Short mmCIF file of C-alpha atoms and ligand atoms in Angstrom, two decimals:
data_model
loop_
_atom_site.label_atom_id
_atom_site.label_comp_id
_atom_site.label_asym_id
_atom_site.label_seq_id
_atom_site.Cartn_x
_atom_site.Cartn_y
_atom_site.Cartn_z
CA MET Y 1 262.27 42.97 68.00
CA LYS Y 2 260.54 45.74 69.62
CA VAL Y 3 261.54 49.29 68.05
CA LEU Y 4 262.42 51.92 70.58
CA PHE Y 5 263.78 54.48 68.34
CA SER Y 6 262.93 54.45 64.39
CA GLU Y 7 265.35 55.50 61.45
CA GLU Y 8 263.53 59.04 61.53
CA GLN Y 9 263.59 59.49 65.20
CA LEU Y 10 267.42 58.63 65.09
CA GLN Y 11 267.89 61.20 62.70
CA GLN Y 12 266.01 63.79 64.66
CA GLY Y 13 268.43 63.08 67.62
CA ILE Y 14 271.59 63.04 65.46
CA LYS Y 15 270.41 66.37 64.06
CA ARG Y 16 270.01 67.73 67.51
CA MET Y 17 273.40 66.76 68.53
CA ALA Y 18 275.25 67.82 65.53
CA ASP Y 19 273.55 71.51 65.85
CA GLU Y 20 274.65 71.57 69.55
CA ILE Y 21 278.00 70.64 68.52
CA ASN Y 22 278.22 73.19 65.52
CA GLN Y 23 277.24 75.67 68.17
CA ARG Y 24 279.90 74.98 70.69
CA PHE Y 25 282.97 74.57 68.36
CA SER Y 26 281.56 77.03 65.76
CA SER Y 27 284.25 76.94 62.90
CA GLU Y 28 287.27 75.67 64.84
CA PRO Y 29 288.44 72.46 63.70
CA LEU Y 30 287.36 69.23 65.46
CA THR Y 31 288.98 65.72 65.58
CA VAL Y 32 286.22 63.21 66.40
CA ILE Y 33 287.18 60.08 67.86
CA CYS Y 34 284.67 57.11 67.34
CA VAL Y 35 284.84 54.20 69.95
CA MET Y 36 284.71 51.28 67.91
CA THR Y 37 282.66 49.17 66.94
CA GLY Y 38 279.43 50.51 68.30
CA SER Y 39 279.62 54.03 67.19
CA ILE Y 40 280.67 53.48 63.64
CA ILE Y 41 277.26 54.27 62.16
CA LEU Y 42 276.39 57.07 64.73
CA VAL Y 43 279.94 58.70 63.85
CA ALA Y 44 279.29 58.24 60.09
CA ASP Y 45 275.75 60.22 60.20
CA LEU Y 46 277.04 62.74 63.04
CA ILE Y 47 279.94 64.11 61.17
CA ARG Y 48 278.32 64.46 57.75
CA ARG Y 49 276.04 67.06 59.81
CA LEU Y 50 279.08 69.07 61.30
CA GLU Y 51 280.09 72.16 59.42
CA MET Y 52 283.54 72.67 60.89
CA PRO Y 53 286.57 71.15 59.04
CA VAL Y 54 286.53 67.60 60.71
CA LYS Y 55 289.33 64.97 61.28
CA LEU Y 56 288.27 61.56 62.05
CA GLY Y 57 290.12 58.99 64.38
CA SER Y 58 289.47 55.54 66.20
CA VAL Y 59 289.90 53.83 69.51
CA HIS Y 60 289.15 50.41 70.20
CA ALA Y 61 287.62 49.51 73.70
CA SER Y 62 287.13 46.05 75.14
CA SER Y 63 286.47 44.45 78.05
CA TYR Y 64 288.39 41.21 79.21
CA TYR Y 65 288.51 39.25 82.29
CA GLY Y 66 292.09 39.60 83.55
CA GLU Y 67 293.50 37.88 86.77
CA THR Y 68 290.97 39.33 89.06
CA SER Y 69 287.53 38.24 88.53
CA ARG Y 70 286.69 41.77 87.41
CA SER Y 71 286.05 42.93 84.05
CA GLU Y 72 288.75 44.93 83.08
CA LEU Y 73 289.13 47.68 80.05
CA LYS Y 74 291.35 47.55 77.09
CA VAL Y 75 291.90 50.77 75.08
CA ASP Y 76 293.74 50.95 72.11
CA THR Y 77 294.85 54.05 70.96
CA SER Y 78 297.55 53.14 68.31
CA MET Y 79 295.00 54.22 65.40
CA LEU Y 80 294.60 57.84 66.53
CA PRO Y 81 296.00 60.96 64.51
CA ASP Y 82 297.99 63.70 66.42
CA LEU Y 83 295.91 65.35 69.06
CA MET Y 84 298.17 68.16 70.07
CA ASP Y 85 296.46 71.44 70.99
CA SER Y 86 293.01 70.34 68.94
CA ASN Y 87 289.38 70.32 69.98
CA VAL Y 88 288.69 66.55 70.38
CA LEU Y 89 284.89 65.01 70.40
CA ILE Y 90 285.04 61.07 71.90
CA VAL Y 91 281.88 59.60 70.26
CA ASP Y 92 280.42 56.22 71.73
CA ASP Y 93 277.26 54.52 71.11
CA ILE Y 94 276.03 54.22 74.89
CA PHE Y 95 276.69 55.33 78.02
CA ASP Y 96 275.96 52.42 80.76
CA THR Y 97 277.75 52.14 83.85
CA GLY Y 98 280.07 54.97 82.18
CA HIS Y 99 283.49 52.69 82.51
CA THR Y 100 284.09 52.66 78.72
CA LEU Y 101 283.94 56.29 78.26
CA SER Y 102 285.80 57.14 81.39
CA ALA Y 103 288.59 54.87 80.55
CA VAL Y 104 288.93 55.94 76.75
CA HIS Y 105 288.82 59.66 78.30
CA GLN Y 106 291.59 58.72 80.59
CA HIS Y 107 293.53 57.46 77.72
CA ILE Y 108 293.36 60.46 75.65
CA LYS Y 109 294.04 62.95 78.35
CA PRO Y 110 297.77 62.54 78.24
CA LEU Y 111 298.03 63.22 74.47
CA GLY Y 112 298.02 66.77 74.50
CA ALA Y 113 294.73 68.10 73.14
CA ALA Y 114 293.40 71.55 74.19
CA ASN Y 115 289.69 70.23 74.85
CA ILE Y 116 288.08 67.08 75.38
CA GLY Y 117 284.17 66.70 74.49
CA THR Y 118 282.28 63.52 74.80
CA ALA Y 119 279.00 62.47 73.14
CA VAL Y 120 277.03 59.28 73.26
CA LEU Y 121 273.65 58.48 71.21
CA LEU Y 122 271.89 56.67 74.06
CA TYR Y 123 272.28 57.31 78.04
CA LYS Y 124 270.63 54.88 80.46
CA HIS Y 125 269.02 55.81 83.15
CA GLY Y 126 269.89 54.76 86.67
CA ARG Y 127 273.03 52.79 85.49
CA GLN Y 128 275.89 55.31 86.22
CA GLU Y 129 278.74 54.04 88.38
CA LEU Y 130 281.21 56.98 88.09
CA ASP Y 131 280.81 60.56 88.33
CA PHE Y 132 281.31 61.30 84.73
CA GLN Y 133 279.61 64.45 82.87
CA VAL Y 134 278.92 63.61 78.97
CA ASP Y 135 278.48 66.72 76.89
CA PHE Y 136 276.13 65.63 74.21
CA ILE Y 137 273.75 63.25 74.48
CA GLY Y 138 271.19 62.01 71.74
CA PHE Y 139 268.48 59.93 73.97
CA GLU Y 140 268.05 59.01 77.65
CA ILE Y 141 266.63 55.50 77.84
CA PRO Y 142 265.36 53.02 80.53
CA ASP Y 143 267.72 50.20 81.70
CA GLN Y 144 267.07 47.65 78.76
CA PHE Y 145 269.37 46.03 76.68
CA VAL Y 146 269.17 47.36 73.08
CA VAL Y 147 270.54 46.68 69.69
CA GLY Y 148 270.56 48.03 66.12
CA TYR Y 149 272.43 51.18 64.67
CA GLY Y 150 275.89 49.77 65.58
CA LEU Y 151 274.91 48.07 68.99
CA ASP Y 152 275.48 44.20 68.88
CA TYR Y 153 274.32 41.24 70.86
CA GLN Y 154 276.69 38.61 70.34
CA GLY Y 155 278.29 40.26 67.30
CA ILE Y 156 274.99 40.44 65.50
CA TYR Y 157 272.07 43.19 64.95
CA ARG Y 158 274.76 46.02 64.29
CA ASN Y 159 273.18 46.62 60.72
CA LEU Y 160 269.67 47.32 61.89
CA PRO Y 161 268.71 50.89 61.14
CA TYR Y 162 266.89 51.14 64.04
CA ILE Y 163 267.39 50.72 67.81
CA GLY Y 164 265.53 48.06 69.40
CA VAL Y 165 264.91 45.65 72.30
CA ILE Y 166 265.14 41.91 71.55
CA GLU Y 167 262.32 39.88 72.17
CA SER Y 168 262.54 35.97 73.10
CA GLN Y 169 261.27 35.30 69.52
CA ASP Y 170 264.32 36.80 67.83
CA LEU Y 171 266.63 34.83 69.72
CA ALA Y 172 264.80 31.40 68.74
CA GLU Y 173 265.32 32.68 65.00
CA ASN Y 174 268.85 33.15 65.44
CA GLN Y 175 269.84 29.81 66.72
P1 5GP A 1 279.71 51.17 80.16
O1 5GP A 1 281.15 51.03 80.04
O2 5GP A 1 279.07 52.46 80.12
O3 5GP A 1 278.77 50.29 81.29
O4 5GP A 1 279.21 50.36 78.89
C1 5GP A 1 279.33 50.84 77.63
C2 5GP A 1 279.41 49.60 76.54
O5 5GP A 1 278.92 48.65 76.95
C3 5GP A 1 278.98 50.20 75.53
O6 5GP A 1 279.97 50.77 74.69
C4 5GP A 1 278.39 48.88 74.84
O7 5GP A 1 279.57 48.37 73.99
C5 5GP A 1 278.13 48.24 75.89
N1 5GP A 1 276.58 48.33 76.52
C6 5GP A 1 275.97 48.87 77.45
N2 5GP A 1 274.49 48.73 77.51
C7 5GP A 1 274.28 48.01 76.06
C8 5GP A 1 273.37 47.66 75.52
O8 5GP A 1 271.91 48.24 76.13
N3 5GP A 1 273.40 47.30 74.49
C9 5GP A 1 274.34 46.99 73.65
N4 5GP A 1 274.52 46.28 72.61
N5 5GP A 1 275.67 47.14 74.30
C10 5GP A 1 275.72 47.87 75.55
MG1 MG A 2 281.02 49.91 72.96
#
């Protein structure tokens, strides 16, 4: 595994994001929405650095192949608390084409929040297919497939404490 961001670097990036979020929302209550499953570790670390009263909710986003050959996104919002008139921050692991965060945003928009912000740990260069503004970004990365710190490859590697790029020998070891 090639390490892209060590544990220390990740914590520095998360502290930077938390400082910006604390500044933006000040002492106003904030409902943080974890986009499952990839952002679970990020959310756990991020909310412990937030200084306002925080509520926590989650949505599950998954892509599946519907009747067309194009991958479609399913967003399950059934686990959300009441968002009426609240400040909401949607947190995802990585922004790649932008379809996931945009779909989650579309599902949350009708639920009555006063403000909806977005945050991602990683933002991939040159992959965006939608004009969608992310408010808080941890790190920009080149177009590489990354794992660890919540991100998986075929369900594994989420528990790595760092972000890494899989090398061919890693795949051989996991066969
Ligand atoms: P998007 O919808 O922006 O194209 O992709 C976002 C989702 O695709 C992420 O939430 C994540 O689940 C997955 N994804 C995109 N790039 C990567 C990557 O480099 N590594 C991993 N593990 N997942 C990725
Ligand atoms: Mg994801």
